[in-house]
mmCIF file of C-alpha atoms and ligand atoms in Angstrom:
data_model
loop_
_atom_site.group_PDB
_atom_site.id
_atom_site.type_symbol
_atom_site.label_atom_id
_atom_site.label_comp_id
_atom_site.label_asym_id
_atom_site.label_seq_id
_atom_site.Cartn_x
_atom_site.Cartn_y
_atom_site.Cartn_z
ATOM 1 C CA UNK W 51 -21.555 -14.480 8.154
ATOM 2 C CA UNK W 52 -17.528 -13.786 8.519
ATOM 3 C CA UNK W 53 -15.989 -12.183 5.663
ATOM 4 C CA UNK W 54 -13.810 -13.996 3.107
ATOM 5 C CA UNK W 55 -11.155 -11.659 3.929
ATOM 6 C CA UNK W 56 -9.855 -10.283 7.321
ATOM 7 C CA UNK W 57 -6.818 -8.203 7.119
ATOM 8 C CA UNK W 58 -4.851 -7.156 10.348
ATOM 9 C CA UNK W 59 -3.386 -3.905 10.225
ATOM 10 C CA UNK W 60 -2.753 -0.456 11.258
ATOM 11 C CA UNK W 61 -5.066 2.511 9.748
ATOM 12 C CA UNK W 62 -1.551 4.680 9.819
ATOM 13 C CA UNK W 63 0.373 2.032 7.692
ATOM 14 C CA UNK W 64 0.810 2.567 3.999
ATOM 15 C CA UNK W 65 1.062 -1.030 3.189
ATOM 16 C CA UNK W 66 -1.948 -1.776 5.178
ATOM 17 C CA UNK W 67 -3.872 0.714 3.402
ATOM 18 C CA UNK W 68 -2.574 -0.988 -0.561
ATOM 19 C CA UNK W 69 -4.342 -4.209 0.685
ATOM 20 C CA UNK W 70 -7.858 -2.044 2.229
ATOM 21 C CA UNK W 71 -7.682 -0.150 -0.915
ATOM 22 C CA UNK W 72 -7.750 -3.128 -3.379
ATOM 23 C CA UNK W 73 -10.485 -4.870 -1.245
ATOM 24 C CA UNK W 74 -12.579 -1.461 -1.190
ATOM 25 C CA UNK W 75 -11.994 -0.904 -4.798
ATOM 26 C CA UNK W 76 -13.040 -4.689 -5.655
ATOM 27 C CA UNK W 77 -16.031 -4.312 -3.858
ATOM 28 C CA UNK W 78 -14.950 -6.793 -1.522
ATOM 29 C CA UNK W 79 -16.114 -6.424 2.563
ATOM 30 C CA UNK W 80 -13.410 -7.420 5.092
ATOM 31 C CA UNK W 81 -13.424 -7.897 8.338
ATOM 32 C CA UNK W 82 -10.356 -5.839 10.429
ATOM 33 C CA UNK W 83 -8.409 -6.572 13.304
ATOM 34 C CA UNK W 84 -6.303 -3.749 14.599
ATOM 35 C CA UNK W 85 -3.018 -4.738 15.110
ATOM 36 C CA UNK W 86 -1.346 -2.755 18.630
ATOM 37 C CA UNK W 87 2.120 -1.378 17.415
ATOM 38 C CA UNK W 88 3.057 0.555 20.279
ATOM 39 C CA UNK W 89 1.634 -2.419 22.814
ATOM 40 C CA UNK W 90 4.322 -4.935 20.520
ATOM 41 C CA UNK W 91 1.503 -6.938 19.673
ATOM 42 C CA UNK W 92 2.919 -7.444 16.212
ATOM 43 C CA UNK W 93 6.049 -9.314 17.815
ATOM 44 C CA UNK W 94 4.045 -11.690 20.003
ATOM 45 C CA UNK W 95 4.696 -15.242 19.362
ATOM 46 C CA UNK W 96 1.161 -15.978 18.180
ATOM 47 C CA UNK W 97 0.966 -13.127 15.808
ATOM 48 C CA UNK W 98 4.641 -14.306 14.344
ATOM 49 C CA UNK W 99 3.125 -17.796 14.196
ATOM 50 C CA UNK W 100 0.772 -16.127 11.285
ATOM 51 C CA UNK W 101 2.821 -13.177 9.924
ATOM 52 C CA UNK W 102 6.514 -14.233 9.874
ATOM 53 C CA UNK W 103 8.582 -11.117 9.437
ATOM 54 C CA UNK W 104 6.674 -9.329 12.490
ATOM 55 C CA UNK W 105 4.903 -6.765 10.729
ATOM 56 C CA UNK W 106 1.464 -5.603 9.492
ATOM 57 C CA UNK W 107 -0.273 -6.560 7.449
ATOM 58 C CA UNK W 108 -1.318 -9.794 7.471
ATOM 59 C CA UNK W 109 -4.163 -11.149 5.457
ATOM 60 C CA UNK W 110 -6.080 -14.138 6.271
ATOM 61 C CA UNK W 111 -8.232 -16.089 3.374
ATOM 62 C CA UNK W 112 -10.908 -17.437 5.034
ATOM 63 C CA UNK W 113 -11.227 -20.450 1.902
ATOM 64 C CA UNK W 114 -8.020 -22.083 2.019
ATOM 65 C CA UNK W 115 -6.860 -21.044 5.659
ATOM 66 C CA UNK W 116 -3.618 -19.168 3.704
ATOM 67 C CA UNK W 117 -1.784 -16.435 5.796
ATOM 68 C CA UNK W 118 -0.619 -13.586 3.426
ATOM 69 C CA UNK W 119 2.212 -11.070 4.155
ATOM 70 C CA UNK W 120 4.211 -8.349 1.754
ATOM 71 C CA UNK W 121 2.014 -5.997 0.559
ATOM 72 C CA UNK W 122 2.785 -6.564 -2.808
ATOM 73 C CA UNK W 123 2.832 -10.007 -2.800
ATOM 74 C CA UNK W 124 -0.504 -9.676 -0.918
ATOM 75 C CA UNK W 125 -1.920 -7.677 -4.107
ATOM 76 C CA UNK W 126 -0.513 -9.953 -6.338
ATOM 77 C CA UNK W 127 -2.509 -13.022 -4.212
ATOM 78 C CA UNK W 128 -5.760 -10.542 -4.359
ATOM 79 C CA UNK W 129 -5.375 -9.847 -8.349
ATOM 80 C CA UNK W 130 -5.094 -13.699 -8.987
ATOM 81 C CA UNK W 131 -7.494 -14.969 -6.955
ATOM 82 C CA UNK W 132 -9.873 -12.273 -7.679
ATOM 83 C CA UNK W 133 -9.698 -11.644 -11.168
ATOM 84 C CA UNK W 134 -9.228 -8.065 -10.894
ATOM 85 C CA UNK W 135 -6.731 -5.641 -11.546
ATOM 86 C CA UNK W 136 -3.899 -8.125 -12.540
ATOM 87 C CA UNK W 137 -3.433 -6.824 -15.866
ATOM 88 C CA UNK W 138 -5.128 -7.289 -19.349
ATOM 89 C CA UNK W 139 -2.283 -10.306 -20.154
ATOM 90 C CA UNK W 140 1.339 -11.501 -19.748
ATOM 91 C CA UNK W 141 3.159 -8.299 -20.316
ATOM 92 C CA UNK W 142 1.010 -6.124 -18.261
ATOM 93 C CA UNK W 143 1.130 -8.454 -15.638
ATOM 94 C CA UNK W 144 4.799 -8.577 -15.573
ATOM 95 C CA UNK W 145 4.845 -4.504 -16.122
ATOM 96 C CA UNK W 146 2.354 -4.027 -13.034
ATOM 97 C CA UNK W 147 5.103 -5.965 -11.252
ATOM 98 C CA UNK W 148 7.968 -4.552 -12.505
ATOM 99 C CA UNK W 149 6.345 -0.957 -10.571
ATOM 100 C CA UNK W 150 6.098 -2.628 -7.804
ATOM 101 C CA UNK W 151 9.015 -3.798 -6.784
ATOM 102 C CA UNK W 152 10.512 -0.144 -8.135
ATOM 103 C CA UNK W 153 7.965 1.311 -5.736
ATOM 104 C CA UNK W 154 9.787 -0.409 -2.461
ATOM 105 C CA UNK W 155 13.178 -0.100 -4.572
ATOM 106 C CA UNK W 156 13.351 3.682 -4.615
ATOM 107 C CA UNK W 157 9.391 4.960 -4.062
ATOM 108 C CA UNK W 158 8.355 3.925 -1.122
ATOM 109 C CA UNK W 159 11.594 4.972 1.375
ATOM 110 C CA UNK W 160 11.579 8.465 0.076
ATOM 111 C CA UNK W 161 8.090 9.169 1.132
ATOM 112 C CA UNK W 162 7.359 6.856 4.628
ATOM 113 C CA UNK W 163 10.516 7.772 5.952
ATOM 114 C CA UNK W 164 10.202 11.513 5.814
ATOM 115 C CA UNK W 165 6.430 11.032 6.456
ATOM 116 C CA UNK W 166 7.513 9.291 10.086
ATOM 117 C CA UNK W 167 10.616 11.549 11.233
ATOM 118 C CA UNK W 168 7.985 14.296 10.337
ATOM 119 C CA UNK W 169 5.486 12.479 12.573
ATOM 120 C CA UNK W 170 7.847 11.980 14.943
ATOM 121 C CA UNK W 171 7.110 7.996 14.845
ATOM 122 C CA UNK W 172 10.731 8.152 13.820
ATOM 123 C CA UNK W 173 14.003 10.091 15.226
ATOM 124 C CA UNK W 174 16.680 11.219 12.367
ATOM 125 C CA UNK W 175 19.167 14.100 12.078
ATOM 126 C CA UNK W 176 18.243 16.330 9.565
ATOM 127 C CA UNK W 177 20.610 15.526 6.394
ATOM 128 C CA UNK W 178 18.852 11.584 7.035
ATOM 129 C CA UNK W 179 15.290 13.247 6.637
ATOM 130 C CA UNK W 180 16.990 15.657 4.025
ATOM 131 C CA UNK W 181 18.597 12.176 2.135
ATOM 132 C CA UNK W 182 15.201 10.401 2.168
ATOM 133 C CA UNK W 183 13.194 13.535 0.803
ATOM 134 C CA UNK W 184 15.457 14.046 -1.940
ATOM 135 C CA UNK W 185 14.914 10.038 -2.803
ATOM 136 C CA UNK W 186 11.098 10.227 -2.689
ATOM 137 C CA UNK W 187 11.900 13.521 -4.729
ATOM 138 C CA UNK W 188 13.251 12.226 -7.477
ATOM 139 C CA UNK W 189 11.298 9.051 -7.581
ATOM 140 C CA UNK W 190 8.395 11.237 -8.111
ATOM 141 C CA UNK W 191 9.553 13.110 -10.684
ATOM 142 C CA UNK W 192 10.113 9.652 -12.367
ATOM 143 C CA UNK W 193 6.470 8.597 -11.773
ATOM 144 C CA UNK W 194 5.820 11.809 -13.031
ATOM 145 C CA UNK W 195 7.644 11.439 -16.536
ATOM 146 C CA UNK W 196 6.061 7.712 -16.842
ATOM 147 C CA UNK W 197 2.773 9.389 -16.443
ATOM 148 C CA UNK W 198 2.765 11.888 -18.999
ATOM 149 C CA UNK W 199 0.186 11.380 -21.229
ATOM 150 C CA UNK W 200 -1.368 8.040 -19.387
ATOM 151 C CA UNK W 201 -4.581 7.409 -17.780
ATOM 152 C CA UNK W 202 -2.672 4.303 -15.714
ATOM 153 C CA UNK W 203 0.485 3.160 -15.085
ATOM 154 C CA UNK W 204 0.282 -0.014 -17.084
ATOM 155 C CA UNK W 205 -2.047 -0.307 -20.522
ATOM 156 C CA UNK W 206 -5.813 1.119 -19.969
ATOM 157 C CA UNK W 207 -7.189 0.571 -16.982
ATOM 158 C CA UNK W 208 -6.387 -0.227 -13.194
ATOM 159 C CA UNK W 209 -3.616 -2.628 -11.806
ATOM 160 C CA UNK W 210 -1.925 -3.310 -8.775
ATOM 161 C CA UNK W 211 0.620 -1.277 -9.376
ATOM 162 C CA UNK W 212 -1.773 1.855 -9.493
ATOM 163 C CA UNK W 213 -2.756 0.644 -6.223
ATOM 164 C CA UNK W 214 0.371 -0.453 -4.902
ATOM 165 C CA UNK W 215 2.080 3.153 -5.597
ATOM 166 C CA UNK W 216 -1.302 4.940 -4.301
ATOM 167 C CA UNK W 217 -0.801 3.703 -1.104
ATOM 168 C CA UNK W 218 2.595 5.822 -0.764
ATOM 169 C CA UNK W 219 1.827 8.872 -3.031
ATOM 170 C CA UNK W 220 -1.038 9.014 -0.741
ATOM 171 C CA UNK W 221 1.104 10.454 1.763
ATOM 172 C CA UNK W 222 3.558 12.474 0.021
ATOM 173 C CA UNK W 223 2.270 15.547 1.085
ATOM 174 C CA UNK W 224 2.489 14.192 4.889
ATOM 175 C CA UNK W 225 6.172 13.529 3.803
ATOM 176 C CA UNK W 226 6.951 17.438 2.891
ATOM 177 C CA UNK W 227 6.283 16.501 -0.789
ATOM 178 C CA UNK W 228 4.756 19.248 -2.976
ATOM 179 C CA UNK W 229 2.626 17.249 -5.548
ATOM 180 C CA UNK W 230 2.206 20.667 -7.171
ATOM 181 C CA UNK W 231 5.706 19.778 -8.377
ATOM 182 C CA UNK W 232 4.255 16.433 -10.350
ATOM 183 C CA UNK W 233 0.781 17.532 -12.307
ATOM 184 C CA UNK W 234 0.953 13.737 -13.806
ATOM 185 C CA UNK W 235 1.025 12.136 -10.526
ATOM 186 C CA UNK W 236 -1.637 14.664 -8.733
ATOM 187 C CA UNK W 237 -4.119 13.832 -11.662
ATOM 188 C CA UNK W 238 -3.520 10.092 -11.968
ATOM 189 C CA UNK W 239 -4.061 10.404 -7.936
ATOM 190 C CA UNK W 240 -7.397 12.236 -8.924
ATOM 191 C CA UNK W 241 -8.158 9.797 -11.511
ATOM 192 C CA UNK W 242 -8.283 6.596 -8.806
ATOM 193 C CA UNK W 243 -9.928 8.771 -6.026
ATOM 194 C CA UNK W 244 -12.981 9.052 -8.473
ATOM 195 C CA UNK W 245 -13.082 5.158 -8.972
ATOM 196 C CA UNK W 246 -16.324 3.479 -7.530
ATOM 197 C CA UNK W 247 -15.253 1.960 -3.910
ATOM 198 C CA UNK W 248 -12.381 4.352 -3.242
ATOM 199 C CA UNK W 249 -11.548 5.270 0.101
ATOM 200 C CA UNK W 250 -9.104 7.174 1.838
ATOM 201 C CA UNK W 251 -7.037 5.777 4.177
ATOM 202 C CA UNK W 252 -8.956 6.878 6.943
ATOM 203 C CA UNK W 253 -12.688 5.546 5.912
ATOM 204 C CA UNK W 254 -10.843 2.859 4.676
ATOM 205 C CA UNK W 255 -9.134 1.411 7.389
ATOM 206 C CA UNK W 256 -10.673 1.466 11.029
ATOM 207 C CA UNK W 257 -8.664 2.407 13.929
ATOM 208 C CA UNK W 258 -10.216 -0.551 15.898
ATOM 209 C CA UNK W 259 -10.920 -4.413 15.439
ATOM 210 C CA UNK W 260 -14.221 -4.937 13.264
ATOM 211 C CA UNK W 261 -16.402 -7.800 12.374
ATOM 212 C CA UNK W 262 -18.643 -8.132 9.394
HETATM 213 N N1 GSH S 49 7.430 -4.700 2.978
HETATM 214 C C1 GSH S 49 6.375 -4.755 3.966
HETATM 215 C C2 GSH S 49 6.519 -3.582 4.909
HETATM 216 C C3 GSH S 49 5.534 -3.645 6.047
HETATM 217 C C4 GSH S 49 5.846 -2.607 7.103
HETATM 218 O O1 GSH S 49 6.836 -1.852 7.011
HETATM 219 N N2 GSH S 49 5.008 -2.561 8.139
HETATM 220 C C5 GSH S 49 5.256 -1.678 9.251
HETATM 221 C C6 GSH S 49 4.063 -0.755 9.515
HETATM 222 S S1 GSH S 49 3.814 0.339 8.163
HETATM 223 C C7 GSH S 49 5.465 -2.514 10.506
HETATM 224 O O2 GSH S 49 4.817 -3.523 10.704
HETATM 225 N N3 GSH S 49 6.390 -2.053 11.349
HETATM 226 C C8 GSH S 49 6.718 -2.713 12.563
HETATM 227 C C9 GSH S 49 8.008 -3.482 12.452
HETATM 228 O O3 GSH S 49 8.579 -3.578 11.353
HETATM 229 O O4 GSH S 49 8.448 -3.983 13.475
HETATM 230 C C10 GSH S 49 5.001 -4.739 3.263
HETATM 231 O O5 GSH S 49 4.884 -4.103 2.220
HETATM 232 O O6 GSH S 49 4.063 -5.387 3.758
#
């Protein structure tokens, strides 16, 4: 029997990896459909029938039909019509929220950005990738301060924004980031890799189309 769920991605994108992560960590099986970057397949009429802006991912909710995009608004989709990790009430819901529109506000550039012109999926001179490093710098250090003396980033226990921000700090180190610099981060990070249903991006995201 199909899945609920069936994301379409890339295993090398962050933002496809926030949505495999919450799925994996909700104990929830989904079915995969590798999306071909380098063949354009993300900018063929058909796919921007179902994923307006062009882009992975794209999840598809097998009980209403709905076509999902944004990452975050993607998580915020899973955490309501899941009942997990959205937040013990209101004010952690808006909090978890709040973190992740910071992370794409002044996370998220400082870390993919260096983490492609690095991987050469991306050209830049060297004061761009030196501009973006110093971003995803100091952004960390800010994680790091909010962190100090938390288990999670909002109240006691898991959120979307723990899962949202995963998915970049998850490749800081592929981005030239020393997380030796931020003990707070590097143990929260420790703290969510030893959650039941964690995955790295790797296990947790095939590099080819799969069925249930
Ligand atoms: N804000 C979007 C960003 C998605 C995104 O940047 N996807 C990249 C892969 S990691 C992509 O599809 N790039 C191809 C393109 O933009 O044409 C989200 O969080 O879902």
């Amino acid at each position: 029997m199909p899945n609920r769920f069936t994301l379409h991605g890339v295993w090398l994108s962050g933002p496809t990896y926030k949505v495999g992560l919450f799925l994996s960590l909700a104990g929830e099986p989904f079915d995969y459909v590798h999306v071909d970057l380098r063949a354009g397949e993300h900018k063929r009429p058909d796919y921007v029938a179902r994923q307006r802006y062009g882009q992975v991912p794209l999840l598809v909710d097998a009980h209403n039909g709905r076509h999902l995009t944004q990452s975050a608004a993607i998580l915020e989709y899973l955490a309501d019509t899941t009942g997990r990790f959205g937040g013990a009430d209101l004010d952690e819901r808006i909090a978890a929220r709040e973190w992740m529109y910071w992370d794409f506000d002044r996370l998220a550039r400082g870390v993919y950005r260096p983490r492609g012109i690095r991987a050469g999926f991306m050209k830049a001179a060297p004061e761009v990738l030196e501009h973006y490093t110093a971003e995803g710098r100091a952004a960390l250090a800010s994680l790091d301060e909010h962190l100090a003396g938390r288990a999670f980033l909002v109240g006691e226990g898991l959120t979307i924004a723990d899962i949202d921000i995963y998915g970049v700090t998850a490749y800081a180190g592929d981005a030239g980031h020393d997380l030796a610099e931020t003990p707070n981060v590097a143990a929260w990070m420790r703290r969510i890799e030893a959650l039941p249903g964690f995955r790295p991006a790797t296990e947790c995201l095939p590099q080819e189309t799969r069925a249930a």
